[in-house]
PDB file of N, CA and C in Angstrom:
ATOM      1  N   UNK A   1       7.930  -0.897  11.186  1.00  0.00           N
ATOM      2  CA  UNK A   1       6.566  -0.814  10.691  1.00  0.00           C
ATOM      3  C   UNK A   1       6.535   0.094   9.459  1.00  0.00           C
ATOM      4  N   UNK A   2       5.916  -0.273   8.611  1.00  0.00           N
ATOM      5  CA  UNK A   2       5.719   0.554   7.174  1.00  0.00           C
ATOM      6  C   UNK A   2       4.252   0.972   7.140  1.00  0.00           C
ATOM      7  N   UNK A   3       3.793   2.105   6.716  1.00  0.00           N
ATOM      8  CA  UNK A   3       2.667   2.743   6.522  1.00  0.00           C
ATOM      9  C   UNK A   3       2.693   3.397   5.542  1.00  0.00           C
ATOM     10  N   UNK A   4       1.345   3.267   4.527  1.00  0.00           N
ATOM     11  CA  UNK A   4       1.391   4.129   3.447  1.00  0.00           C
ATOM     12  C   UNK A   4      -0.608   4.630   3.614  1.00  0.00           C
ATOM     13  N   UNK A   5      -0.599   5.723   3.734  1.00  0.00           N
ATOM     14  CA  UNK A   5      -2.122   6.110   3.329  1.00  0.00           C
ATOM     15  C   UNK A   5      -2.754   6.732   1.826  1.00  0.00           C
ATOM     16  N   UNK A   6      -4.112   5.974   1.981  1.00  0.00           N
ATOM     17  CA  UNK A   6      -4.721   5.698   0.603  1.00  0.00           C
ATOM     18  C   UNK A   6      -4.741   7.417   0.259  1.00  0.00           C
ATOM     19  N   UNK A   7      -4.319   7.884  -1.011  1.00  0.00           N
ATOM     20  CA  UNK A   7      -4.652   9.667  -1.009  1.00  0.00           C
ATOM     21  C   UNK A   7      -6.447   9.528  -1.411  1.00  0.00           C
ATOM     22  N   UNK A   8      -6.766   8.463  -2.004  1.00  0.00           N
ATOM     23  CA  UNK A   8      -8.484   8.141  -2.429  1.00  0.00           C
ATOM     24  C   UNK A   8      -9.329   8.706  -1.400  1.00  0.00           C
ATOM     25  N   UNK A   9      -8.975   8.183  -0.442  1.00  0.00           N
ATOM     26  CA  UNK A   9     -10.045   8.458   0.838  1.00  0.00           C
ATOM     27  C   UNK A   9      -9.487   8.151   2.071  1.00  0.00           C
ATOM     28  N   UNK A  10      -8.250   8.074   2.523  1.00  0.00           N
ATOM     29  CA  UNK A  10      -7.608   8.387   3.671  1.00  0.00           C
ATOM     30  C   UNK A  10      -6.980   6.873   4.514  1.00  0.00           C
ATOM     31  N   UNK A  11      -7.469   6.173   3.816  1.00  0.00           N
ATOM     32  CA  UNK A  11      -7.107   4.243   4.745  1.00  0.00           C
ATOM     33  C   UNK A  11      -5.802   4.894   4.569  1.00  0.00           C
ATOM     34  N   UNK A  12      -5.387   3.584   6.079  1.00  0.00           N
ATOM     35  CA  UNK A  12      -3.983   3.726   6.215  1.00  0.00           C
ATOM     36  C   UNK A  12      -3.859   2.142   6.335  1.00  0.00           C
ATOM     37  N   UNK A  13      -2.687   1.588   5.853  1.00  0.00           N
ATOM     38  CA  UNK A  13      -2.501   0.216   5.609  1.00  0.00           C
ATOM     39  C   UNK A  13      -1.464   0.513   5.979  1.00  0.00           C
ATOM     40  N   UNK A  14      -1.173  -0.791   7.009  1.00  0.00           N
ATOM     41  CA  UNK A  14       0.127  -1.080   7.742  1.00  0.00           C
ATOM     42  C   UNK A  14       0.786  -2.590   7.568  1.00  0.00           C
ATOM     43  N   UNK A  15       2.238  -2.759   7.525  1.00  0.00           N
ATOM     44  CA  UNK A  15       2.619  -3.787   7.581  1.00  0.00           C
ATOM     45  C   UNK A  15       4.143  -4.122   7.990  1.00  0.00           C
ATOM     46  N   UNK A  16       4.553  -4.800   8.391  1.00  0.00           N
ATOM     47  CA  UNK A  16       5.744  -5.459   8.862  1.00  0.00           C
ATOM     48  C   UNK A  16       6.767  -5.644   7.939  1.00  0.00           C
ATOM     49  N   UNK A  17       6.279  -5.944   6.723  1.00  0.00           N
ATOM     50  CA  UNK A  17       7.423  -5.535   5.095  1.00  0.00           C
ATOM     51  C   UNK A  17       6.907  -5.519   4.177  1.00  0.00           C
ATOM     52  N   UNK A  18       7.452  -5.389   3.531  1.00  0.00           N
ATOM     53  CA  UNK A  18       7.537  -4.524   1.945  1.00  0.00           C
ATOM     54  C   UNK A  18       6.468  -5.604   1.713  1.00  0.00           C
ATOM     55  N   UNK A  19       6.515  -6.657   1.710  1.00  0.00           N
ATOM     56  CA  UNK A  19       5.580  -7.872   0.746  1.00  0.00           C
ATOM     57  C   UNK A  19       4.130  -7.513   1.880  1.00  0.00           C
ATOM     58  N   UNK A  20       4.030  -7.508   2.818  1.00  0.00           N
ATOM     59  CA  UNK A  20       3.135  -7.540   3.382  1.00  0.00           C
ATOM     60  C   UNK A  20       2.075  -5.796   3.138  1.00  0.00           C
ATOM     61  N   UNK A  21       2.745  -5.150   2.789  1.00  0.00           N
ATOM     62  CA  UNK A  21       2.488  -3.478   2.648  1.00  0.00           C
ATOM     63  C   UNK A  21       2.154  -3.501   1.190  1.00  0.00           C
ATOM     64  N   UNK A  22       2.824  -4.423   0.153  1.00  0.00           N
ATOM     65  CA  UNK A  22       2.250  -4.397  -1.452  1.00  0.00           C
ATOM     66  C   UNK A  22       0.943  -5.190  -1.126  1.00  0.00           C
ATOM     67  N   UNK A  23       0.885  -6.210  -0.484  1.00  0.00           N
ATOM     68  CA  UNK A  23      -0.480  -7.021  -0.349  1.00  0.00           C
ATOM     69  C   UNK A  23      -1.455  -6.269   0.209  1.00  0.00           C
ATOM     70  N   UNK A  24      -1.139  -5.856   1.203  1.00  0.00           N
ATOM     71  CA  UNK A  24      -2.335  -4.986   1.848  1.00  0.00           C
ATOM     72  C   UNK A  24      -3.080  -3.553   1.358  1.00  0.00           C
ATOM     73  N   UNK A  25      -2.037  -2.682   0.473  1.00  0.00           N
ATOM     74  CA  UNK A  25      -2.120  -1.999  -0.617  1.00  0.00           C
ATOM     75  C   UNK A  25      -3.404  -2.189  -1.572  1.00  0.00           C
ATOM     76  N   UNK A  26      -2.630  -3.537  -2.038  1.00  0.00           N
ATOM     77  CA  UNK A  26      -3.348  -4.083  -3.283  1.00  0.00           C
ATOM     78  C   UNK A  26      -4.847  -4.747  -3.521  1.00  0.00           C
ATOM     79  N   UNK A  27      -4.866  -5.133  -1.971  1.00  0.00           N
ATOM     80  CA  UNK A  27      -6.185  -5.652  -1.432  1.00  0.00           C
ATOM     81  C   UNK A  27      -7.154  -4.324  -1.179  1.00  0.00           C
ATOM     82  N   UNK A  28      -6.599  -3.357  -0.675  1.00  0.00           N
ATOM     83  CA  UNK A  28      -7.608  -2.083  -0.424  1.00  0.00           C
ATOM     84  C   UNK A  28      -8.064  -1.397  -1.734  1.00  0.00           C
ATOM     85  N   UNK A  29      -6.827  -1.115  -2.343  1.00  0.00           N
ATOM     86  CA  UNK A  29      -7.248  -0.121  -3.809  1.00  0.00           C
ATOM     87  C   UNK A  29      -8.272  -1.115  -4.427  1.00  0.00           C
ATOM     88  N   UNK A  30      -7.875  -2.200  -4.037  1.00  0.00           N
ATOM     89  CA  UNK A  30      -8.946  -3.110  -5.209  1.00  0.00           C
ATOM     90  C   UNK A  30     -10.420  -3.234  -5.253  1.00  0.00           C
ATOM     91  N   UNK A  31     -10.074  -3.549  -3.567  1.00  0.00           N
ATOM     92  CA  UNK A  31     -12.133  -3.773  -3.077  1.00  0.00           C
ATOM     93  C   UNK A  31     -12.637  -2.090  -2.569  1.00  0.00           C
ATOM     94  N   UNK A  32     -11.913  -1.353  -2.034  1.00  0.00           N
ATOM     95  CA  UNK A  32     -12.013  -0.159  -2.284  1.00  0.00           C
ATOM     96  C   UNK A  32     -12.667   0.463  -3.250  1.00  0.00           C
ATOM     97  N   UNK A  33     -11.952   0.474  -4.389  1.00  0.00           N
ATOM     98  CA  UNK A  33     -11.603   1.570  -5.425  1.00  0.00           C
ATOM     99  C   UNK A  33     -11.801   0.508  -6.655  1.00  0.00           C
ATOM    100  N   UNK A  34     -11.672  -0.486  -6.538  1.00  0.00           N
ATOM    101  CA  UNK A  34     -11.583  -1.063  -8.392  1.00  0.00           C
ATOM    102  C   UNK A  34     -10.202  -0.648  -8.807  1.00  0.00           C
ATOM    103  N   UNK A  35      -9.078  -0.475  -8.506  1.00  0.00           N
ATOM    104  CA  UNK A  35      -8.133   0.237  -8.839  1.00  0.00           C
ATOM    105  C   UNK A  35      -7.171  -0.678  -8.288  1.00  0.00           C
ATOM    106  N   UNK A  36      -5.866  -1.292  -9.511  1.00  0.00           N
ATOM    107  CA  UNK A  36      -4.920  -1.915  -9.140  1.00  0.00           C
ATOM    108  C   UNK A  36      -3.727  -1.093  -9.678  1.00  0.00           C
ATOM    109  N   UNK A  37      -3.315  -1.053  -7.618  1.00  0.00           N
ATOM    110  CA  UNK A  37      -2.067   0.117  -8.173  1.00  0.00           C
ATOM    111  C   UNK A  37      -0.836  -1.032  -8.110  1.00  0.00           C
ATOM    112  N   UNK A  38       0.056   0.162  -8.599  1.00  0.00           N
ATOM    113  CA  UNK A  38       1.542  -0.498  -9.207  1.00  0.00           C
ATOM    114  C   UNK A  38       2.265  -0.354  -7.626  1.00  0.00           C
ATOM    115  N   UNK A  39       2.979  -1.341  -7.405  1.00  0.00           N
ATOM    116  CA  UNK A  39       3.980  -1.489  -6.862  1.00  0.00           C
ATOM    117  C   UNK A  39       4.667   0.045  -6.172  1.00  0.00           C
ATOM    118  N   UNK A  40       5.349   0.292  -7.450  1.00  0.00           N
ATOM    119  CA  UNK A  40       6.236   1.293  -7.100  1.00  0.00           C
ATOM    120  C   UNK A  40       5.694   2.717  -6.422  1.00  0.00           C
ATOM    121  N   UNK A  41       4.295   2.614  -6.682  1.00  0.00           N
ATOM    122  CA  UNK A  41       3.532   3.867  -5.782  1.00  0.00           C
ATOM    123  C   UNK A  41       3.488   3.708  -4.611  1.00  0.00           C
ATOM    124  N   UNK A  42       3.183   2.429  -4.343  1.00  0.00           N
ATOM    125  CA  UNK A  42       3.291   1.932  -2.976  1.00  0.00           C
ATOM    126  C   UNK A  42       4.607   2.228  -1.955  1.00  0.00           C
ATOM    127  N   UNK A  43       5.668   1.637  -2.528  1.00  0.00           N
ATOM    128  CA  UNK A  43       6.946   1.671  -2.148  1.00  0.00           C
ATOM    129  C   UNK A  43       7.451   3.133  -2.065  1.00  0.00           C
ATOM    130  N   UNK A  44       7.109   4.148  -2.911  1.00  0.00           N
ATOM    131  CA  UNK A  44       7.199   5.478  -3.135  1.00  0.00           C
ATOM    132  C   UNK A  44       6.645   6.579  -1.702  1.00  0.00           C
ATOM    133  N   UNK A  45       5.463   6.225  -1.886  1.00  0.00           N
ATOM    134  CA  UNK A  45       4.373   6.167  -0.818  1.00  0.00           C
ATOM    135  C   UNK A  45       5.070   5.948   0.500  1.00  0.00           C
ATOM    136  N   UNK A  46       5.857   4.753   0.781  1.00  0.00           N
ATOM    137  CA  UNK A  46       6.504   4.344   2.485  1.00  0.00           C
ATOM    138  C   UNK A  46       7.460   4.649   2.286  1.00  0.00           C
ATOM    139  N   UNK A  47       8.190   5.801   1.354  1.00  0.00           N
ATOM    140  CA  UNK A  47       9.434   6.396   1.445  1.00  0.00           C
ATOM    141  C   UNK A  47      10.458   5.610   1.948  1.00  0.00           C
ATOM    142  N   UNK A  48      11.406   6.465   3.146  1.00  0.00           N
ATOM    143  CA  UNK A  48      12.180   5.443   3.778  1.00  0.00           C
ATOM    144  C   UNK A  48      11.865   4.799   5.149  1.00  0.00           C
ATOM    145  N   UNK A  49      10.466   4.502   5.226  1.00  0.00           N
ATOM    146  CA  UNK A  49      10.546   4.246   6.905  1.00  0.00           C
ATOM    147  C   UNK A  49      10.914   2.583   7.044  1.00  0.00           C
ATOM    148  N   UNK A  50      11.764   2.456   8.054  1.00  0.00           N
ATOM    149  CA  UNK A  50      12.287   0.964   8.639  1.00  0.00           C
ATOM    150  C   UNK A  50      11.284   0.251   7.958  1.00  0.00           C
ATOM    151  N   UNK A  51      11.822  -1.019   7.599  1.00  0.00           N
ATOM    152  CA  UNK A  51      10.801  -2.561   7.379  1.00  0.00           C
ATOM    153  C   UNK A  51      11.522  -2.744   8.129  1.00  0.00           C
TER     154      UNK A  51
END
């Protein structure tokens, strides 16, 4: 399981892999925040935990 939480306002988005954790990411910052983050924050963000 991969987890990364929003530093904006605290969501935590979870997912099963990397593609599923950039999507779910990308879907929150967006309708969230108006804000399309990059990739690599994301990935940065779930450090090393298991996919």
């Amino acid at each position: 399981m991969r987890e990364v939480t929003c530093p904006a306002c605290g969501a935590i988005v979870e997912a099963e892999t990397d593609d599923e954790l950039l999507e779910g990411a990308r879907a929150h910052t967006w309708d969230a925040h108006r804000y399309k983050i990059p990739d690599e924050h994301v990935l940065d963000a779930a450090g090393d935990q298991q996919a």
